[in-house]
């Protein structure tokens, strides 16, 4: 086994190279590997989480009792069912001796929810522990006790029956998406519900069919089933699948994993560039050995195998280090993820991951190794075009890899293609500019002259180094600025953020409510009337028909959904500070046509307009309590989402709906008052009112944003470390190439200082220009992104930028002077008699 | 003009020491062309390194133009070498990122010769490369490279040229052509030449030929 022997000699003889290689490659793959490794766990946890928000695989809900025929019809359209329950819930005024409040009464079904469940204060759980409540027992939320001034074991009258509070619920996975989700819940047994006779009074109820399928289907598949079912059943029924429950938190998490995977891709690319430089430097050093071995009769095939094996061993060692690190640290990281995502995170050891990674790494060794090794064996200089051609398999591998590592469809692939095109463009333009810059002869200042010629005539190296530093600094300045813009946007609006939402207030209550609130030191704000209606026609076309024939599938289902659902309308003539008209004009004033002969002016929120596919000037017909109202869209407006006040997608002119029956939505400002007292006082005085404390909602969101910012900051730091390491490798490679030139210059009598300065100027210029451009690009990028996402709460961070501006060039200069002095002290007489 | 007096030089490698010169005496007159021959490893390159002042003898003195190397400080010695000695190598050793013109101009810049560009162009023309001024070394053939190297060695009018097997890497025909140019230019400027070579033919062009055998020149 001559080959193996040679490989081990090569490994043993170049220890520092091997160490640098392993270090660089381990860093390059670490982030990507970690993300991929946890991806499976995160994905499956997200799936489970989404399922437990719904409690089942599929839910059909209706405001009216669902008939047996309907039930059979639905059943025939679904996959084989493992378990099925019928849920009922209703809303009722519940009173204690001292207080009364609107509460949601929910029937407990045996075995339901199929996913998630209840956790009680006494740490017992349902459905996997506790049995059903007895006919005279109820389980309640803590809020029920607070609001009604009760305690565990107290009696409670619901409808016509008396019950005993048996258990207090601490956690409820179904909390988030219940249809009147803000109300405190009381769980009751089927018999109890019957005895209370609540449903006989015709009070609003919600009927649900919960399905658990035999086959374990993923959420996307369930969404397909949901969409199919929607098309074929009565429009009064709603269908929900777990994906509908993906709330803002999950969306943010999705964004984070996507973002992290892109950053880790960049790091991976940078690391690979470093690897290519490092390895071709190594091969260059061994060129003589290769020639000699070839002359001694070792076949080219065996030589190729030798170096490929050498490369593969190095790559494998790095991977084994990273993989063991992953396995070792997983147990510490899993709880951290759990804390971050704030739901049950189930860690799965994914053996497939290791298999796949090994294959990828083998492919990497081949696609990088062959184009580097083969030209050396041919013993002839390859032209540039041929070199590029030989790297095509490697590039294809990278594109494929990018495609598979990013969670969102195509994002990684397009990102990689965009990067590739940018790099090609960059090199093209750069090479052209450098050629323009070239000149014959010397400048007065010899160092500068040498430096410029080095930059201009070693285009490949100069541009690679430039691009690498540019990429790093762009990322490095982009990410923190986006992060701080984001928290800026959130904290700037902190003062305006309400503490409570007031929902379902009656019009006549508002005046008293306002007085009460201000008596307690707060303000009732954002008072908005709300009227329920439906869109029945768009531009004289029946909305349902339109939605069937027009647009792509997604828009179609969205529209379908909308046509099923009523819309909330509000009216007001002035824009809020957080709103901006992007198309069209403001309302012309109060509506004045008595017989509704003139179309009503309507304003539509931009994203909503896009979703339902309407444009400026379109005519809509609304159905409000049976009355058909014709309206025309006079403007499209945007609403800053950082504003935490409730807003409406559809806004009508004043003067139309003023007399229609409506409820009122409002907010109570945050401030220096006793929030608990406020809540209790208001529910005492206005028992029918729903007051929701939104402090926790915002705070947990802000907390999540801060966590995300911290992660992205660290990630950008990681990628800059890889970038610097790669710069280090490229500089080292370049300086080794320059070794003879340095000695030649010395021999001619050029002073050490002049030589050293020429290299300092060369790399200083490259890194200074690259980091400057990177900072500018990163800032522009962060400005654009802030403008798009956070409506321009852009936070310019001169502190960070200035740091990078000095830090990166200075670090480059230190590296360069280290290598120069290493070489410059060699005696130039080695040039003799070589 | 060049005088080596009882030079002693040994290389030390660990505990081993390789004695190259024990007591070398050597003298070259102004304008003289001297060829040095000798087996590989006999110390020819070491001799050139000593004359150029890059390495120091263990004992003995070297004088060039009556200046003793040992009287000069390191930096002064470097300056002295830059102005007084020109080099030609077997492997040409052109600075790879400078074109022909810039390579030739370089010693002139270092020694602050006036009109470096004009002088360089003139010299390159006289070695027959007037049309290849802005070619990089990688774009030149071996013979062309050596001609650039000759121009570079001569531009600042050094007192002495040290050449280490200048035709060693060239085929015979090219080698001869390059040698023709070298000797022509040297004659014109009356420059002293010390030429290390393996070729008797090349050695014959010189006025004196020495053989380096076991540390002494005969
Ligand atoms: N830096 C050095 N360290 C140790 N030994 C050396 C060194 N340079 C040359 N030698 C040894 O000195 C001897 C003479 O070398 P050199 O002057 O290059 O001979 P030539 O040029 O005649 O072939 C050789 O045996 C060589 O191995
Ligand atoms: Mg020699």
mmCIF file of N, CA and C in Angstrom, chain A residues 632-701:
data_model
loop_
_atom_site.group_PDB
_atom_site.id
_atom_site.type_symbol
_atom_site.label_atom_id
_atom_site.label_comp_id
_atom_site.label_asym_id
_atom_site.label_seq_id
_atom_site.Cartn_x
_atom_site.Cartn_y
_atom_site.Cartn_z
ATOM 1 N N UNK A 632 -66.292 52.061 -3.761
ATOM 2 C CA UNK A 632 -65.182 52.161 -4.708
ATOM 3 C C UNK A 632 -63.882 52.381 -3.934
ATOM 4 N N UNK A 633 -62.837 51.689 -4.357
ATOM 5 C CA UNK A 633 -61.554 51.821 -3.651
ATOM 6 C C UNK A 633 -60.892 53.109 -4.094
ATOM 7 N N UNK A 634 -60.770 54.064 -3.171
ATOM 8 C CA UNK A 634 -60.141 55.337 -3.547
ATOM 9 C C UNK A 634 -58.693 55.410 -3.103
ATOM 10 N N UNK A 635 -58.301 54.545 -2.161
ATOM 11 C CA UNK A 635 -56.871 54.500 -1.864
ATOM 12 C C UNK A 635 -56.452 53.165 -1.281
ATOM 13 N N UNK A 636 -55.147 52.906 -1.455
ATOM 14 C CA UNK A 636 -54.514 51.740 -0.847
ATOM 15 C C UNK A 636 -53.553 52.318 0.180
ATOM 16 N N UNK A 637 -53.622 51.801 1.412
ATOM 17 C CA UNK A 637 -52.736 52.393 2.424
ATOM 18 C C UNK A 637 -51.896 51.326 3.110
ATOM 19 N N UNK A 638 -50.765 51.760 3.662
ATOM 20 C CA UNK A 638 -49.943 50.842 4.454
ATOM 21 C C UNK A 638 -50.107 51.190 5.919
ATOM 22 N N UNK A 639 -49.919 50.183 6.756
ATOM 23 C CA UNK A 639 -49.988 50.397 8.196
ATOM 24 C C UNK A 639 -48.713 49.845 8.808
ATOM 25 N N UNK A 640 -48.038 50.665 9.584
ATOM 26 C CA UNK A 640 -46.826 50.186 10.238
ATOM 27 C C UNK A 640 -47.189 49.069 11.203
ATOM 28 N N UNK A 641 -46.502 47.947 11.039
ATOM 29 C CA UNK A 641 -46.875 46.848 11.933
ATOM 30 C C UNK A 641 -46.258 47.011 13.306
ATOM 31 N N UNK A 642 -45.318 47.959 13.396
ATOM 32 C CA UNK A 642 -44.712 48.183 14.708
ATOM 33 C C UNK A 642 -45.656 48.958 15.607
ATOM 34 N N UNK A 643 -46.701 49.470 15.016
ATOM 35 C CA UNK A 643 -47.738 50.130 15.791
ATOM 36 C C UNK A 643 -48.623 49.030 16.361
ATOM 37 N N UNK A 644 -48.751 49.021 17.676
ATOM 38 C CA UNK A 644 -49.472 47.887 18.252
ATOM 39 C C UNK A 644 -50.942 48.177 18.546
ATOM 40 N N UNK A 645 -51.504 49.105 17.792
ATOM 41 C CA UNK A 645 -52.916 49.373 17.994
ATOM 42 C C UNK A 645 -53.717 48.589 16.960
ATOM 43 N N UNK A 646 -54.935 48.210 17.315
ATOM 44 C CA UNK A 646 -55.727 47.477 16.330
ATOM 45 C C UNK A 646 -56.043 48.361 15.121
ATOM 46 N N UNK A 647 -56.073 47.767 13.959
ATOM 47 C CA UNK A 647 -56.406 48.511 12.753
ATOM 48 C C UNK A 647 -57.267 47.623 11.870
ATOM 49 N N UNK A 648 -57.813 48.188 10.816
ATOM 50 C CA UNK A 648 -58.729 47.431 9.952
ATOM 51 C C UNK A 648 -58.209 47.383 8.528
ATOM 52 N N UNK A 649 -58.442 46.255 7.896
ATOM 53 C CA UNK A 649 -58.041 46.149 6.494
ATOM 54 C C UNK A 649 -58.912 47.057 5.626
ATOM 55 N N UNK A 650 -60.209 47.079 5.945
ATOM 56 C CA UNK A 650 -61.151 47.852 5.143
ATOM 57 C C UNK A 650 -61.698 49.009 5.967
ATOM 58 N N UNK A 651 -61.568 50.183 5.414
ATOM 59 C CA UNK A 651 -61.983 51.377 6.117
ATOM 60 C C UNK A 651 -62.939 52.140 5.204
ATOM 61 N N UNK A 652 -64.125 52.463 5.737
ATOM 62 C CA UNK A 652 -65.092 53.187 4.906
ATOM 63 C C UNK A 652 -65.137 54.652 5.308
ATOM 64 N N UNK A 653 -65.736 55.421 4.415
ATOM 65 C CA UNK A 653 -66.004 56.826 4.666
ATOM 66 C C UNK A 653 -66.953 56.974 5.863
ATOM 67 N N UNK A 654 -66.855 58.061 6.574
ATOM 68 C CA UNK A 654 -67.825 58.327 7.636
ATOM 69 C C UNK A 654 -69.175 58.654 7.014
ATOM 70 N N UNK A 655 -70.214 58.450 7.789
ATOM 71 C CA UNK A 655 -71.520 58.875 7.314
ATOM 72 C C UNK A 655 -72.348 57.767 6.684
ATOM 73 N N UNK A 656 -71.771 56.562 6.556
ATOM 74 C CA UNK A 656 -72.523 55.474 5.938
ATOM 75 C C UNK A 656 -73.070 54.538 7.003
ATOM 76 N N UNK A 657 -72.158 54.063 7.843
ATOM 77 C CA UNK A 657 -72.523 53.020 8.787
ATOM 78 C C UNK A 657 -72.752 53.560 10.195
ATOM 79 N N UNK A 658 -72.788 54.875 10.307
ATOM 80 C CA UNK A 658 -72.865 55.474 11.635
ATOM 81 C C UNK A 658 -74.044 54.948 12.443
ATOM 82 N N UNK A 659 -75.123 54.608 11.737
ATOM 83 C CA UNK A 659 -76.304 54.166 12.467
ATOM 84 C C UNK A 659 -76.437 52.653 12.545
ATOM 85 N N UNK A 660 -75.553 51.936 11.851
ATOM 86 C CA UNK A 660 -75.648 50.479 11.866
ATOM 87 C C UNK A 660 -75.270 49.937 13.235
ATOM 88 N N UNK A 661 -75.852 48.774 13.609
ATOM 89 C CA UNK A 661 -75.479 48.195 14.901
ATOM 90 C C UNK A 661 -74.007 47.782 14.869
ATOM 91 N N UNK A 662 -73.304 48.145 15.900
ATOM 92 C CA UNK A 662 -71.857 47.904 15.851
ATOM 93 C C UNK A 662 -71.312 47.661 17.242
ATOM 94 N N UNK A 663 -70.120 47.151 17.292
ATOM 95 C CA UNK A 663 -69.387 47.085 18.545
ATOM 96 C C UNK A 663 -68.216 48.030 18.418
ATOM 97 N N UNK A 664 -67.572 48.300 19.544
ATOM 98 C CA UNK A 664 -66.474 49.255 19.507
ATOM 99 C C UNK A 664 -65.206 48.579 20.035
ATOM 100 N N UNK A 665 -64.104 48.901 19.362
ATOM 101 C CA UNK A 665 -62.795 48.389 19.730
ATOM 102 C C UNK A 665 -62.004 49.566 20.270
ATOM 103 N N UNK A 666 -61.242 49.364 21.328
ATOM 104 C CA UNK A 666 -60.441 50.482 21.817
ATOM 105 C C UNK A 666 -59.222 49.943 22.553
ATOM 106 N N UNK A 667 -58.297 50.819 22.881
ATOM 107 C CA UNK A 667 -57.134 50.402 23.671
ATOM 108 C C UNK A 667 -57.030 51.281 24.896
ATOM 109 N N UNK A 668 -56.397 50.744 25.918
ATOM 110 C CA UNK A 668 -56.113 51.546 27.108
ATOM 111 C C UNK A 668 -54.609 51.707 27.190
ATOM 112 N N UNK A 669 -54.176 52.966 27.311
ATOM 113 C CA UNK A 669 -52.739 53.242 27.269
ATOM 114 C C UNK A 669 -52.017 52.591 28.443
ATOM 115 N N UNK A 670 -50.720 52.397 28.270
ATOM 116 C CA UNK A 670 -49.944 51.887 29.401
ATOM 117 C C UNK A 670 -49.486 53.094 30.218
ATOM 118 N N UNK A 671 -49.185 52.866 31.446
ATOM 119 C CA UNK A 671 -48.792 54.001 32.280
ATOM 120 C C UNK A 671 -48.613 53.583 33.715
ATOM 121 N N UNK A 672 -48.544 54.575 34.581
ATOM 122 C CA UNK A 672 -48.265 54.314 35.992
ATOM 123 C C UNK A 672 -49.527 54.033 36.794
ATOM 124 N N UNK A 673 -50.234 53.010 36.443
ATOM 125 C CA UNK A 673 -51.425 52.701 37.233
ATOM 126 C C UNK A 673 -51.427 51.226 37.578
ATOM 127 N N UNK A 674 -52.270 50.856 38.499
ATOM 128 C CA UNK A 674 -52.355 49.463 38.923
ATOM 129 C C UNK A 674 -53.183 48.680 37.902
ATOM 130 N N UNK A 675 -52.495 47.913 37.110
ATOM 131 C CA UNK A 675 -53.157 47.237 35.989
ATOM 132 C C UNK A 675 -54.185 46.223 36.477
ATOM 133 N N UNK A 676 -53.850 45.531 37.567
ATOM 134 C CA UNK A 676 -54.749 44.513 38.110
ATOM 135 C C UNK A 676 -56.056 45.175 38.548
ATOM 136 N N UNK A 677 -55.879 46.331 39.201
ATOM 137 C CA UNK A 677 -57.029 47.079 39.689
ATOM 138 C C UNK A 677 -57.903 47.527 38.514
ATOM 139 N N UNK A 678 -57.229 47.996 37.475
ATOM 140 C CA UNK A 678 -57.930 48.452 36.268
ATOM 141 C C UNK A 678 -58.795 47.327 35.709
ATOM 142 N N UNK A 679 -58.194 46.163 35.616
ATOM 143 C CA UNK A 679 -58.889 45.009 35.043
ATOM 144 C C UNK A 679 -60.126 44.668 35.880
ATOM 145 N N UNK A 680 -59.920 44.643 37.196
ATOM 146 C CA UNK A 680 -61.023 44.263 38.080
ATOM 147 C C UNK A 680 -62.122 45.309 38.083
ATOM 148 N N UNK A 681 -61.717 46.573 38.155
ATOM 149 C CA UNK A 681 -62.706 47.649 38.182
ATOM 150 C C UNK A 681 -63.564 47.612 36.918
ATOM 151 N N UNK A 682 -62.879 47.507 35.778
ATOM 152 C CA UNK A 682 -63.625 47.529 34.523
ATOM 153 C C UNK A 682 -64.565 46.335 34.410
ATOM 154 N N UNK A 683 -64.094 45.161 34.869
ATOM 155 C CA UNK A 683 -64.988 44.022 34.724
ATOM 156 C C UNK A 683 -66.122 44.081 35.741
ATOM 157 N N UNK A 684 -65.917 44.790 36.827
ATOM 158 C CA UNK A 684 -67.025 45.020 37.765
ATOM 159 C C UNK A 684 -68.065 45.938 37.148
ATOM 160 N N UNK A 685 -67.564 47.037 36.567
ATOM 161 C CA UNK A 685 -68.482 48.056 36.069
ATOM 162 C C UNK A 685 -69.113 47.674 34.736
ATOM 163 N N UNK A 686 -68.352 46.980 33.915
ATOM 164 C CA UNK A 686 -68.862 46.617 32.585
ATOM 165 C C UNK A 686 -68.725 45.106 32.391
ATOM 166 N N UNK A 687 -69.595 44.344 32.995
ATOM 167 C CA UNK A 687 -69.438 42.881 33.022
ATOM 168 C C UNK A 687 -69.392 42.248 31.627
ATOM 169 N N UNK A 688 -70.008 42.875 30.651
ATOM 170 C CA UNK A 688 -70.053 42.222 29.337
ATOM 171 C C UNK A 688 -68.808 42.513 28.497
ATOM 172 N N UNK A 689 -67.979 43.386 29.032
ATOM 173 C CA UNK A 689 -66.819 43.843 28.278
ATOM 174 C C UNK A 689 -65.694 42.799 28.295
ATOM 175 N N UNK A 690 -64.993 42.647 27.185
ATOM 176 C CA UNK A 690 -63.790 41.816 27.200
ATOM 177 C C UNK A 690 -62.576 42.733 27.209
ATOM 178 N N UNK A 691 -61.805 42.647 28.281
ATOM 179 C CA UNK A 691 -60.584 43.454 28.382
ATOM 180 C C UNK A 691 -59.400 42.497 28.389
ATOM 181 N N UNK A 692 -58.517 42.677 27.448
ATOM 182 C CA UNK A 692 -57.400 41.747 27.328
ATOM 183 C C UNK A 692 -56.105 42.455 27.680
ATOM 184 N N UNK A 693 -55.362 41.829 28.572
ATOM 185 C CA UNK A 693 -54.056 42.373 28.935
ATOM 186 C C UNK A 693 -53.060 41.950 27.854
ATOM 187 N N UNK A 694 -52.491 42.924 27.123
ATOM 188 C CA UNK A 694 -51.600 42.549 26.022
ATOM 189 C C UNK A 694 -50.131 42.746 26.367
ATOM 190 N N UNK A 695 -49.882 43.072 27.624
ATOM 191 C CA UNK A 695 -48.496 43.312 28.030
ATOM 192 C C UNK A 695 -47.619 42.095 27.751
ATOM 193 N N UNK A 696 -48.095 40.952 28.188
ATOM 194 C CA UNK A 696 -47.301 39.743 28.013
ATOM 195 C C UNK A 696 -47.093 39.386 26.553
ATOM 196 N N UNK A 697 -48.132 39.642 25.794
ATOM 197 C CA UNK A 697 -48.074 39.364 24.368
ATOM 198 C C UNK A 697 -46.909 40.125 23.748
ATOM 199 N N UNK A 698 -46.846 41.429 24.019
ATOM 200 C CA UNK A 698 -45.804 42.263 23.441
ATOM 201 C C UNK A 698 -44.454 41.932 24.035
ATOM 202 N N UNK A 699 -44.476 41.687 25.337
ATOM 203 C CA UNK A 699 -43.197 41.433 25.979
ATOM 204 C C UNK A 699 -42.573 40.148 25.497
ATOM 205 N N UNK A 700 -43.399 39.131 25.338
ATOM 206 C CA UNK A 700 -42.810 37.876 24.863
ATOM 207 C C UNK A 700 -42.341 38.047 23.427
ATOM 208 N N UNK A 701 -43.058 38.879 22.675
ATOM 209 C CA UNK A 701 -42.643 39.117 21.305
ATOM 210 C C UNK A 701 -41.319 39.891 21.277
#
